Short mmCIF file of C-alpha atoms in Angstrom, two decimals:
data_model
loop_
_atom_site.label_atom_id
_atom_site.label_comp_id
_atom_site.label_asym_id
_atom_site.label_seq_id
_atom_site.Cartn_x
_atom_site.Cartn_y
_atom_site.Cartn_z
CA SER L 93 -2.19 10.06 -8.27
CA SER L 94 -2.13 11.07 -4.63
CA ILE L 95 -5.72 9.84 -4.23
CA ALA L 96 -4.80 6.39 -5.59
CA ASN L 97 -1.79 6.30 -3.27
CA LYS L 98 -3.99 7.04 -0.24
CA GLN L 99 -6.30 4.21 -1.31
CA THR L 100 -3.53 1.60 -1.47
CA PHE L 101 -0.59 2.58 0.75
CA TYR L 102 -1.35 0.71 3.97
CA GLY L 103 0.92 -1.25 6.29
CA THR L 104 -0.99 -4.37 5.28
CA ASN L 105 0.13 -3.74 1.70
CA ILE L 106 3.81 -4.18 2.57
CA ALA L 107 5.87 -7.36 2.27
CA PRO L 108 9.61 -7.85 2.70
CA GLN L 109 11.44 -8.13 -0.62
CA LEU L 110 14.99 -8.66 -1.71
CA ASN L 111 16.40 -5.31 -2.80
CA GLU L 112 17.43 -6.67 -6.22
CA HIS L 113 13.88 -8.01 -6.76
CA ASN L 114 12.12 -4.86 -5.57
CA GLU L 115 14.36 -2.48 -7.54
CA GLY L 116 14.60 -4.82 -10.53
CA ILE L 117 11.80 -6.78 -12.14
CA TRP L 118 9.16 -5.73 -9.59
CA SER L 119 9.88 -2.04 -10.11
CA ASP L 120 9.74 -2.53 -13.88
CA LEU L 121 6.42 -4.36 -13.55
CA GLU L 122 4.95 -1.57 -11.41
CA THR L 123 6.07 1.05 -13.94
CA TYR L 124 4.53 -1.05 -16.72
CA VAL L 125 1.22 -1.30 -14.81
CA ARG L 126 1.09 2.50 -14.42
CA THR L 127 1.67 2.87 -18.18
CA ILE L 128 -1.13 0.38 -18.93
CA ALA L 129 -3.48 2.12 -16.48
CA ASN L 130 -2.81 5.52 -18.04
CA ALA L 131 -3.66 4.13 -21.50
CA SER L 132 -6.92 2.51 -20.34
CA ASP L 133 -10.30 3.75 -19.25
CA THR L 134 -10.32 1.41 -16.25
CA THR L 135 -7.67 -0.94 -14.88
CA TYR L 136 -8.17 -3.34 -11.99
CA VAL L 137 -4.97 -4.53 -10.31
CA VAL L 138 -4.74 -7.34 -7.78
CA THR L 139 -1.32 -7.60 -6.13
CA GLY L 140 -0.21 -10.16 -3.62
CA CYS L 141 2.44 -12.52 -2.38
CA ILE L 142 2.75 -16.22 -1.74
CA VAL L 143 3.98 -17.38 1.67
CA ASP L 144 3.10 -21.08 1.40
CA GLY L 145 6.37 -22.97 1.59
CA ALA L 146 8.27 -19.99 3.02
CA THR L 147 11.25 -20.89 5.17
CA GLU L 148 12.68 -17.42 5.81
CA PHE L 149 11.53 -14.84 8.32
CA SER L 150 12.43 -11.31 9.36
CA THR L 151 11.39 -8.98 12.15
CA ASP L 152 9.55 -5.72 11.78
CA SER L 153 10.09 -2.47 13.68
CA ASP L 154 7.95 -3.82 16.56
CA ASP L 155 10.17 -6.93 16.73
CA LYS L 156 7.37 -9.14 15.39
CA THR L 157 8.17 -12.05 13.09
CA VAL L 158 7.29 -11.49 9.43
CA THR L 159 7.26 -14.25 6.82
CA ILE L 160 9.36 -13.53 3.74
CA PRO L 161 7.28 -14.44 0.65
CA VAL L 162 8.45 -17.00 -1.88
CA ALA L 163 6.70 -15.23 -4.78
CA PHE L 164 4.75 -12.13 -5.81
CA TYR L 165 2.00 -11.67 -8.40
CA LYS L 166 -0.22 -9.18 -10.17
CA ALA L 167 -3.50 -9.85 -11.96
CA LEU L 168 -4.62 -7.09 -14.32
CA LEU L 169 -7.99 -6.52 -15.96
CA ARG L 170 -8.46 -3.50 -18.17
CA TYR L 171 -10.90 -2.08 -20.61
CA LYS L 172 -10.76 0.71 -23.09
CA LYS L 173 -13.78 2.31 -24.67
CA GLY L 174 -13.84 3.00 -28.36
CA THR L 175 -15.91 1.90 -31.30
CA LYS L 176 -16.03 -1.37 -29.36
CA THR L 177 -15.24 -1.69 -25.65
CA GLU L 178 -12.14 -3.85 -25.44
CA TRP L 179 -11.46 -6.02 -22.40
CA SER L 180 -8.12 -7.68 -21.74
CA CYS L 181 -6.35 -9.31 -18.83
CA ALA L 182 -2.86 -10.39 -17.89
CA GLY L 183 -1.16 -12.23 -15.08
CA PHE L 184 2.39 -11.78 -13.79
CA TYR L 185 4.19 -14.07 -11.33
CA THR L 186 7.69 -13.64 -9.97
CA GLU L 187 9.62 -15.94 -7.76
CA HIS L 188 11.23 -13.96 -4.96
CA LYS L 189 14.72 -13.84 -6.41
CA HIS L 190 17.05 -11.66 -8.45
CA TYR L 191 16.21 -11.66 -12.16
CA LYS L 192 19.13 -10.98 -14.49
CA SER L 193 16.70 -9.53 -17.03
CA SER L 194 13.64 -7.38 -16.54
CA ASN L 195 11.93 -8.90 -19.56
CA LEU L 196 8.29 -8.97 -18.47
CA LYS L 197 7.53 -11.66 -21.06
CA GLU L 198 9.35 -14.09 -18.77
CA ILE L 199 6.84 -13.57 -15.96
CA ALA L 200 3.65 -12.89 -17.99
CA MET L 201 0.89 -15.47 -18.24
CA SER L 202 -2.84 -15.89 -18.66
CA ILE L 203 -5.12 -15.28 -15.71
CA ASP L 204 -6.02 -18.99 -15.82
CA GLU L 205 -2.35 -19.91 -15.37
CA LEU L 206 -1.93 -17.37 -12.56
CA GLU L 207 -5.01 -18.79 -10.83
CA LYS L 208 -3.48 -22.28 -10.96
CA LYS L 209 -0.20 -20.99 -9.47
CA THR L 210 -1.82 -18.96 -6.67
CA GLY L 211 -4.99 -20.91 -5.91
CA PHE L 212 -7.05 -17.71 -6.19
CA ASP L 213 -9.97 -17.01 -8.52
CA PHE L 214 -9.51 -13.49 -9.88
CA PHE L 215 -12.24 -11.31 -11.41
CA VAL L 216 -15.11 -13.57 -10.36
CA HIS L 217 -17.76 -11.09 -11.54
CA LEU L 218 -16.32 -10.64 -15.03
CA GLU L 219 -18.71 -13.17 -16.56
CA ASP L 220 -21.65 -11.16 -15.18
CA LYS L 221 -20.37 -8.19 -17.16
CA ILE L 222 -19.33 -9.79 -20.47
CA GLY L 223 -20.79 -13.30 -20.44
CA LYS L 224 -19.38 -16.66 -19.38
CA ASP L 225 -17.88 -17.73 -22.72
CA GLU L 226 -16.17 -14.39 -23.33
CA ALA L 227 -14.84 -14.24 -19.76
CA GLU L 228 -13.43 -17.76 -20.00
CA ALA L 229 -11.75 -16.97 -23.34
CA LEU L 230 -10.36 -13.71 -21.98
CA GLU L 231 -8.85 -15.34 -18.89
CA ALA L 232 -7.29 -18.10 -21.03
CA ARG L 233 -5.38 -15.68 -23.32
CA ASN L 234 -1.66 -15.23 -22.79
CA PRO L 235 -0.86 -11.48 -22.89
CA VAL L 236 2.52 -12.16 -24.49
CA TYR L 237 0.68 -12.85 -27.75
CA GLU L 238 -1.64 -9.85 -27.60
CA SER L 239 -0.45 -6.59 -29.15
CA LEU L 240 -2.58 -4.63 -26.69
CA TRP L 241 -0.13 -5.51 -23.88
CA ASN L 242 2.98 -4.65 -25.92
CA LEU L 243 5.22 -7.14 -24.13
#
């Protein structure tokens, strides 16, 4: 929606990407996330990039040096109300390269695995909402094997 766009489209939310990455697997992932969000009651999306180990740089329109990321990621947490509120989460990690296929199964992983790759702890308040054991189990699940994610 236009409101959601205004909430997220900032200059700080921009990173240089290879055209074939941005218009390929990343575009497909963003379309997939919109589909998931539209089918959920609430969807939390954390998007970022990895610059540790970067060796390439570019310049922006102000002639300032910008680091070109080595990878990009998304962490998703969603819930859908029904007879039982259903929580689910998924992680996605792409190296900054051209992917011959846009098969999202190739880049999907559990939140635990994404946390190991990125060094970030996502959804730190989830256990307050659903309990520690359930939160740990949820973050350990690989979305490839869950029909809810339809990967």
